[in-house]
XYZ file of C-alpha atoms in Angstrom:
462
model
C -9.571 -25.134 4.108
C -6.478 -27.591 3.833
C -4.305 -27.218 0.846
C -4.875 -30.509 -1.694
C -2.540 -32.789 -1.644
C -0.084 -33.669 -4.095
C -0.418 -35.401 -7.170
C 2.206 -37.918 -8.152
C 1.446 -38.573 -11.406
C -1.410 -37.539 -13.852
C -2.189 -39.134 -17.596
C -3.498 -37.867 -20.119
C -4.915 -39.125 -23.458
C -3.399 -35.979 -25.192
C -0.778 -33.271 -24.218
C 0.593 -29.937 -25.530
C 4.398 -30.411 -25.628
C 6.607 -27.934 -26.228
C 7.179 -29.943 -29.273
C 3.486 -30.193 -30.388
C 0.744 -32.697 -29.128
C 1.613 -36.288 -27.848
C -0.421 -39.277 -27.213
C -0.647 -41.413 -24.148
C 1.002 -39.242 -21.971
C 2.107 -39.646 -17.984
C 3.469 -36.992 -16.200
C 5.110 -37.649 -13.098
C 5.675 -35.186 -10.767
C 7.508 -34.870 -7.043
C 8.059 -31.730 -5.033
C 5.860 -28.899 -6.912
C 7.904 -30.095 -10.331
C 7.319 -32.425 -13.212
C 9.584 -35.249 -13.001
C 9.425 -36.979 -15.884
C 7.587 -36.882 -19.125
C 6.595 -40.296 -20.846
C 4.704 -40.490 -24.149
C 3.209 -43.288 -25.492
C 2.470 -44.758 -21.607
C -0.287 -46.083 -20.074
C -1.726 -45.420 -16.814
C -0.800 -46.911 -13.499
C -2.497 -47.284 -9.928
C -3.092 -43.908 -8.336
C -2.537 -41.665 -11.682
C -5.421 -38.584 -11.849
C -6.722 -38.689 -15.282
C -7.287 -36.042 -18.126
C -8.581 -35.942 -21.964
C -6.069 -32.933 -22.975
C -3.440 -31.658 -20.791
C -2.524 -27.989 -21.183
C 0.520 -26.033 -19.795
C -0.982 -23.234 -17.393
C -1.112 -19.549 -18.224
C 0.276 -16.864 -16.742
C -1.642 -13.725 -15.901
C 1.021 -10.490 -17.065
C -1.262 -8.106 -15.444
C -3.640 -7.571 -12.854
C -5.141 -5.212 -10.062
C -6.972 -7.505 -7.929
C -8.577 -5.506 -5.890
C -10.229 -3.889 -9.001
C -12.381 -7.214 -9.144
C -14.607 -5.787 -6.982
C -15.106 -2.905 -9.368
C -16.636 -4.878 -12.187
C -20.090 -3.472 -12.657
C -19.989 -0.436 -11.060
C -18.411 2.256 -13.578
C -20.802 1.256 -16.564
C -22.777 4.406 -16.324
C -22.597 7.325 -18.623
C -22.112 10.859 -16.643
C -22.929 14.207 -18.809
C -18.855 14.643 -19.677
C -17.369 12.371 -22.208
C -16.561 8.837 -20.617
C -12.679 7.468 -20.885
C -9.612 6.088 -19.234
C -9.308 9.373 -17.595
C -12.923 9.379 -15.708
C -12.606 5.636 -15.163
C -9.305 6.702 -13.117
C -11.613 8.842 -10.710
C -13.886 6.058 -9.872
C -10.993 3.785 -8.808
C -9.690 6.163 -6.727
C -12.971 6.404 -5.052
C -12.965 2.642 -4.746
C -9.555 2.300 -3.432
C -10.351 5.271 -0.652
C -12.281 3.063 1.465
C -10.531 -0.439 1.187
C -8.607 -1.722 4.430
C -6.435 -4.095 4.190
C -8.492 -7.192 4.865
C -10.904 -6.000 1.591
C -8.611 -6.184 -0.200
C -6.841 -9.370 0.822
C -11.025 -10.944 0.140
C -10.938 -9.210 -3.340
C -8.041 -10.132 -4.372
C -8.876 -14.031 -3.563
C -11.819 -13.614 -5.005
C -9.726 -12.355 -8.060
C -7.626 -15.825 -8.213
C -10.192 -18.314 -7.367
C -11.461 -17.446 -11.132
C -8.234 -16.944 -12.226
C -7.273 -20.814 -11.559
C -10.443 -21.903 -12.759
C -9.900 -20.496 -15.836
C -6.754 -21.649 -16.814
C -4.486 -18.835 -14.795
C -1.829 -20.081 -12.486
C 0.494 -17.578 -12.001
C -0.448 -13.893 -11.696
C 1.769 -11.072 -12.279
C 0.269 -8.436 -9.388
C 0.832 -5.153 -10.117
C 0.388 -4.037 -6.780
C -0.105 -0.239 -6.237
C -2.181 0.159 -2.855
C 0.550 0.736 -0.123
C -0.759 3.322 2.098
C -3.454 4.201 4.185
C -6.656 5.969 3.048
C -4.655 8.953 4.104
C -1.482 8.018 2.499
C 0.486 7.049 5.812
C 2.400 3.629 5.918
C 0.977 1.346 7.613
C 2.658 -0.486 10.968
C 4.475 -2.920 8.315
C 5.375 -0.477 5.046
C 4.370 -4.317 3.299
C 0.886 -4.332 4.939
C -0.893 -4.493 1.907
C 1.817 -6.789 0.057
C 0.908 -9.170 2.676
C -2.592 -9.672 1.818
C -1.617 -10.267 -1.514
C 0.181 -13.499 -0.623
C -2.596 -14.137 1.751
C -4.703 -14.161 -1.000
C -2.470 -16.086 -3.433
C -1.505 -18.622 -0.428
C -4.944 -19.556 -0.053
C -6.208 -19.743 -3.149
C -3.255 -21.802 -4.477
C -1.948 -19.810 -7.375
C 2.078 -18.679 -8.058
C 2.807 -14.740 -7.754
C 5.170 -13.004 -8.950
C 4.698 -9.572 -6.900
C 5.471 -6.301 -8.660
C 5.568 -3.769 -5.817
C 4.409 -0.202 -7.743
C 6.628 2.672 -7.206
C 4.587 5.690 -8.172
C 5.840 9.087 -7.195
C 4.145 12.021 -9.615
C 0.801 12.600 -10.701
C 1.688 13.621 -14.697
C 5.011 13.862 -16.742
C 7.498 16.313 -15.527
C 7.502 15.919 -11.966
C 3.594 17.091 -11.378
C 1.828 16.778 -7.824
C 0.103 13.635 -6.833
C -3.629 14.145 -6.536
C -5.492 13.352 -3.469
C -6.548 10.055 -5.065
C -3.087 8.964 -5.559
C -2.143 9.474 -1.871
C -1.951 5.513 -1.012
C 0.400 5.102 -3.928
C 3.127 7.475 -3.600
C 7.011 6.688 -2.236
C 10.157 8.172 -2.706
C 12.972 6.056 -3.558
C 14.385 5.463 -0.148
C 10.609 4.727 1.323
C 10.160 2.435 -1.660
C 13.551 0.741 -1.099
C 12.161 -0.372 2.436
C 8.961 -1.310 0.710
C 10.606 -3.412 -1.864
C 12.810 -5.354 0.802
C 9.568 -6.186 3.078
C 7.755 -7.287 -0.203
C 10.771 -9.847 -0.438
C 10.302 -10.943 2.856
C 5.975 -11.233 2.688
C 6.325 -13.332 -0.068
C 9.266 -15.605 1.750
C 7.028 -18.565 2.834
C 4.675 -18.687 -0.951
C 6.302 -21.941 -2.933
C 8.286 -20.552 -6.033
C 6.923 -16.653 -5.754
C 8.839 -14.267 -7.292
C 9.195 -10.323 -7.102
C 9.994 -7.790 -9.529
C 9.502 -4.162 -9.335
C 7.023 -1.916 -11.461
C 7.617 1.635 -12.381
C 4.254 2.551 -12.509
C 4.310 5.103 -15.830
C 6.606 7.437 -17.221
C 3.946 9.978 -16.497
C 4.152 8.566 -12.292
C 8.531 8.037 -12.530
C 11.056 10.550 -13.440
C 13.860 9.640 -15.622
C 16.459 9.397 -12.817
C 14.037 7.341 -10.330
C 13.628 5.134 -12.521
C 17.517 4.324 -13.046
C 17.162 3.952 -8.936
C 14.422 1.656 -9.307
C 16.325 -0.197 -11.621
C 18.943 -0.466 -9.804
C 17.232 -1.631 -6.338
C 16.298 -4.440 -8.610
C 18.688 -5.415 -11.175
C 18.059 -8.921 -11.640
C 13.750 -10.213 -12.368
C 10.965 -8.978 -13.822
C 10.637 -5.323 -14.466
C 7.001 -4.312 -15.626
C 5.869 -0.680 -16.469
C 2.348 0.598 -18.491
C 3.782 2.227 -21.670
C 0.720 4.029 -24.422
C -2.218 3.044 -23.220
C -3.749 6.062 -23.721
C -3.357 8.841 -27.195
C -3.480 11.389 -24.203
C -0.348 9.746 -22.477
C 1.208 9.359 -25.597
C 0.776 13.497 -26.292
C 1.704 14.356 -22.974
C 4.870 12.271 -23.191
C 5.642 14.010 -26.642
C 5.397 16.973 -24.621
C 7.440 16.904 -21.668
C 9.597 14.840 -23.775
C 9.651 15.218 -27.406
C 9.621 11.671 -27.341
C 6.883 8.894 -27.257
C 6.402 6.652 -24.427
C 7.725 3.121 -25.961
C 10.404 5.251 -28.001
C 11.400 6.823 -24.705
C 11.915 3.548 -23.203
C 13.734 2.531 -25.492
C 16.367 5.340 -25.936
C 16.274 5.815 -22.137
C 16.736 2.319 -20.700
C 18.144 -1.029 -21.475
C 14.761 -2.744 -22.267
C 15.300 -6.394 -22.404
C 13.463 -9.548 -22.252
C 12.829 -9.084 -18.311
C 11.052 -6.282 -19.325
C 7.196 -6.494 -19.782
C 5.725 -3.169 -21.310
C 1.956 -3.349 -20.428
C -0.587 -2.323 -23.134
C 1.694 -0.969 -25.250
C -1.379 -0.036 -27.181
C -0.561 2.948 -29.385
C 3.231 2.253 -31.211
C 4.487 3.660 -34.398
C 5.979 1.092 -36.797
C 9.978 1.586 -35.419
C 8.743 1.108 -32.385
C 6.742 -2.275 -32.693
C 9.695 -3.524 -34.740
C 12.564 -2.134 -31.724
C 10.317 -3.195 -29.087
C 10.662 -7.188 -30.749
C 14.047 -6.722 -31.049
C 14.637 -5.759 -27.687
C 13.004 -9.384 -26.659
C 10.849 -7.374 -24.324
C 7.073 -8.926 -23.881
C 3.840 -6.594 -24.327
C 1.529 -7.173 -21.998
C -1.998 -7.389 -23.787
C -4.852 -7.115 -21.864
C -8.036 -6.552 -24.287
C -10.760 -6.809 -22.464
C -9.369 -4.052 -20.191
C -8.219 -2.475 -23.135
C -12.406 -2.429 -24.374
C -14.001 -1.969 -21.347
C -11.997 1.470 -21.409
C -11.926 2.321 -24.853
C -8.274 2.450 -24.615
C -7.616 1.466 -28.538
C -6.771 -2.151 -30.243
C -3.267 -3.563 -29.623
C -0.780 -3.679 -32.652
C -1.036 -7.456 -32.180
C -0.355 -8.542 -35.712
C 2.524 -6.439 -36.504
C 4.580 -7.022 -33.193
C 3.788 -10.697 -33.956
C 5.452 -9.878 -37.294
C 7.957 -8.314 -36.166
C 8.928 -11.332 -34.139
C 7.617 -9.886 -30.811
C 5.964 -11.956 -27.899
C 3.427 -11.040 -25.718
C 1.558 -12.208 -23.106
C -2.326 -11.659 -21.663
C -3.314 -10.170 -18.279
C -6.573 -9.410 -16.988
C -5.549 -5.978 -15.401
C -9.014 -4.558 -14.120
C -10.503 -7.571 -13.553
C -14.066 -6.667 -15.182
C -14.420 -10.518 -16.560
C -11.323 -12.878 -15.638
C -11.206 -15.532 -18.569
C -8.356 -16.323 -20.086
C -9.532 -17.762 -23.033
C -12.141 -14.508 -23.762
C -9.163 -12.431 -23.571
C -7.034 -14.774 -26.682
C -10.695 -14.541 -28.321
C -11.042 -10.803 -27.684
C -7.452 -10.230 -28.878
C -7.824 -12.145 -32.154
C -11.380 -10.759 -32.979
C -10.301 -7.121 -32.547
C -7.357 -7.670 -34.924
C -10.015 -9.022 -37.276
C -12.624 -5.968 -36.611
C -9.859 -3.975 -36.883
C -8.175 -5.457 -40.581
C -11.509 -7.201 -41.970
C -9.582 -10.309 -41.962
C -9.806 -13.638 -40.470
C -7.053 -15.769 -38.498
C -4.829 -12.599 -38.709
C -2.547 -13.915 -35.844
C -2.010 -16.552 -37.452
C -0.635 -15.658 -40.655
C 3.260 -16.614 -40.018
C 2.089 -19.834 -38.210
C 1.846 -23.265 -39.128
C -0.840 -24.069 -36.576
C -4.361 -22.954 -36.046
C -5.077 -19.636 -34.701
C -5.885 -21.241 -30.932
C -2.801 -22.964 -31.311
C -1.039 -19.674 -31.729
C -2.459 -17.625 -29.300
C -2.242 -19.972 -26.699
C 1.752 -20.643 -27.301
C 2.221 -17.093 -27.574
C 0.753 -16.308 -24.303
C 1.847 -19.568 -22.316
C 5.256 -18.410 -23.719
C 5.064 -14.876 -23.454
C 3.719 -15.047 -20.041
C 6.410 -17.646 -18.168
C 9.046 -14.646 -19.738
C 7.435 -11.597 -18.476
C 6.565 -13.300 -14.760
C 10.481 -14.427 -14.802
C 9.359 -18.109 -14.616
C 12.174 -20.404 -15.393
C 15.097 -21.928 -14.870
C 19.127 -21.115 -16.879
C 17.355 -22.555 -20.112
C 13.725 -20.641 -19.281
C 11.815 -23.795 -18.472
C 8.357 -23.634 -18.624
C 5.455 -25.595 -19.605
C 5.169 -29.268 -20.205
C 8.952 -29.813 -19.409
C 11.060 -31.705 -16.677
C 11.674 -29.137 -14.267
C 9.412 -26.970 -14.783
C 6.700 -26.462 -11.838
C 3.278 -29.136 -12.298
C 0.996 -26.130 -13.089
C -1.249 -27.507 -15.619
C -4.423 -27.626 -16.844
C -7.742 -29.965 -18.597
C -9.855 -29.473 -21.120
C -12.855 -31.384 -22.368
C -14.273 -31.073 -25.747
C -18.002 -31.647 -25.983
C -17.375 -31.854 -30.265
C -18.469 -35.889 -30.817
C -15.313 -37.760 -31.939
C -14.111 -37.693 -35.792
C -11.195 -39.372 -36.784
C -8.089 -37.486 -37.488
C -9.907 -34.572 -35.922
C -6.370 -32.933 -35.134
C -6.086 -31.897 -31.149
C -5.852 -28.084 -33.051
C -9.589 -28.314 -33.165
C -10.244 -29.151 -30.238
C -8.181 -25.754 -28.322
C -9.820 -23.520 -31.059
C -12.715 -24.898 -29.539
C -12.040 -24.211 -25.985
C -11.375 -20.291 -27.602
C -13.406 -19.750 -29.919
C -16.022 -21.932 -28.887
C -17.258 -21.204 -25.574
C -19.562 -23.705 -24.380
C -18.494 -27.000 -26.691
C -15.063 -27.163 -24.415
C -14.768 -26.507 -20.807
C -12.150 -26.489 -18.430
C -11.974 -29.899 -15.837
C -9.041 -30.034 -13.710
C -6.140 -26.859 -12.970
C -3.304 -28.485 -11.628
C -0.724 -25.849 -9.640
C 2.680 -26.913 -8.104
C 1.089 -30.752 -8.433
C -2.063 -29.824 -6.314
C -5.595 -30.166 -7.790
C -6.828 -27.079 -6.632
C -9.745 -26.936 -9.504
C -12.063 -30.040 -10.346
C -14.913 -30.504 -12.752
C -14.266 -26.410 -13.234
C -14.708 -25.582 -9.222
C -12.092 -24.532 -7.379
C -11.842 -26.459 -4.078
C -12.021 -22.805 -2.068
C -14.523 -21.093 -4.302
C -17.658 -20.982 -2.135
C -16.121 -19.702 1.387
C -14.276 -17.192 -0.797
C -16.889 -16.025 -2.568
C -18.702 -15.332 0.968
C -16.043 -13.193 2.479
C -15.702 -11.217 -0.713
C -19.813 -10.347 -1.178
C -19.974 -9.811 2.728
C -16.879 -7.074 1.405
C -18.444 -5.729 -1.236
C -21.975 -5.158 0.473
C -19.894 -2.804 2.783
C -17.901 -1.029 -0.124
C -20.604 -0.034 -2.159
C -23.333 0.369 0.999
């Protein structure tokens, strides 16, 4: 499969501006980059063509080789089912990957990522090792086929290599299941430099570095980590779970996001996954702090995890930003939806997200997350370009409302649509460094992808 090739210019008959919706828009765009920005234009020889234009998302969180998971822990065994006995069925999964499933997975994993809206991915990328926890010829093995998979698939990466050292708080064993995980600081200072160097030849990736948990990095690794990395994005999971949250109170006397914050300088490179259970001081520090929360609710259901304190963090003046973390159903737009609704479930309210905002509740969500998401995948220039801006990278994409036309029908209506509405909006076109690599909804790689991944999975699960 070639890669597309480049679009010069695309109009649109509406756009999403940083400054609101436009008319008549053209969008020109040379080396990956938009160009320049014209409103009120009309269209010219050669231009691709859309009905809305939408910045693209970015993905704060996901596993992609937990894709090919999705289906397969939905049974009920005579213990309770949770987080915990979730975790045991990964580990079962990851035990018999190689490094070419999970390269198939994880492309898998973007293809519907970009043709839902996705195109940059934050991967938090855990799976180093062996099936017997030895390094592999390259230490970046397995970092590789993560830029395999986003080279050929088209979408941006920002690469957090995992450092995971300890199975609990306190400095506890690994378990076997963790044995493809685990580094020390000096192995995962070699790791971390060969992750650089894997991700060289992508267009505009980017790498970070995750501490994996307070509950997987001491307090003093984690000042190394930091260090090894003092500049981009740093991304750690932070009270997911009421049982990490008591265990941290524990070894600690502290709770996880307090921790974090008394511990380290959390700032707005910092993206604090989940972030699920947080007293009061801590959703209003952890705004403060400029630090994103990394949402993910449909991960967040599938595992009973709890309901994000959306709402208040919003409140507070807090941003956060969506990933898709295990991968059970990539869709951007059902995880906004999800996110809203369970605020809603949760209050016995309607358009709770939306109570500070001048705009509809789609309009909300989707700034908050477009915005949210460019910060925690360090996307941006000096002045944190992103979006529909000159300079900013051409990853965009199109919607198409199916709701007949009404005059002054504001362009509001027709996002909540594509949100709330499944089925009376659909995605067209997803644009990524100015390449088409999704049209009429189908990404241009999507069907000899989707053969190398169920030829994978028929093995796995054999």
């Amino acid at each position: 499969m070639g890669v597309p090739a480049e679009t010069r210019a695309i109009f649109c008959e509406s756009a999403l501006l940083p400054d609101g919706w436009a008319r008549d828009v053209r969008l020109g765009i040379a080396g990956g980059c938009f160009t320049s920005i014209e409103r009120g234009a009309s269209p010219q020889s050669g231009d691709q063509r859309a009905a809305m234009l939408l910045p693209g998302l970015g993905n704060v969180h996901s596993h992609g080789f937990q894709r090919g998971m999705a289906g397969l822990t939905e049974y009920r065994g005579p213990e309770a089912d949770n987080f915990w006995s979730w975790r045991e069925l990964m580990y079962r999964f990851v035990g018999r990957m190689t490094p070419d499933d999970l390269e198939a997975i994880t492309a898998q994993a973007y293809v519907e990522m970009l043709e839902c809206g996705f195109t940059r991915v934050g991967e938090f990328h855990y799976v180093h090792h062996d099936p017997a926890g030895k390094a592999y010829a390259s230490c970046a093995e397995m970092a590789l086929r993560v830029a395999a998979a986003a080279a050929s698939t088209g979408i941006a990466l920002t690469l957090l290599p995992v450092f995971y050292a300890h199975g609990n708080f306190g400095g506890v064993a690994p378990t076997a299941g963790q044995a493809r995980f685990i580094n020390d600081v000096d192995g995962f200072a070699r790791l971390l430099e060969a992750s650089r160097a894997a991700v060289a030849n992508l267009p505009d990736a980017i790498v970070g570095v995750a501490p994996h948990s307070l509950r997987a990095v001491g307090p003093e690794e984690l000042k190394s980590l930091l260090a090894l990395a003092p500049t981009g994005p740093v991304h750690i999971h932070a009270a997911e779970q009421t049982k990490e949250v008591d265990d941290c109170i524990a070894w600690s006397g502290a709770r996880p996001v307090q921790w974090l914050l008394e511990n380290s300088a959390v700032d707005a490179r910092w993206c604090l996954v989940h972030a699920t259970h947080m007293t009061a001081d801590e959703i209003s520090r952890l705004a403060r702090s400029g630090a994103v929360a990394g949402f993910c609710p449909l991960t967040e259901a599938n595992l009973g995890d709890g309901i994000a304190p959306a709402a208040p963090f919003i409140a507070a003046g807090g941003t956060f930003g969506i990933g898709t973390d295990s991968n059970v159903l990539i869709s951007a737009r059902e995880e906004l939806r999800s996110l809203e609704y369970s605020q809603r479930l949760r209050d016995r309210a309607r358009n709770v997200l939306a109570a500070q905002s001048a705009h509809s509740t789609g309009r909300t969500l989707f700034a908050h997350a477009q915005r949210g998401g460019a910060r925690a995948l360090g996307v941006g220039g000096a002045r944190g370009e992103s979006g529909l801006v000159v300079g900013a990278a051409a990853d965009c994409f199109s919607i198409r409302s199916e709701l007949p036309p009404m005059p002054g029908r504001p362009d509001d209506v027709s996002l909540d649509s594509f949100i709330f509405g499944a089925g009376t909006t659909h995605i067209e076109d997803v644009w990524r460094a100015g390449r088409r690599w999704v049209e009429q909804g189908v990404h241009c790689a999507r069907e000899a992808v989707k053969r190398r991944y169920q030829a994978t999975l028929a093995r796995l699960v054999s």
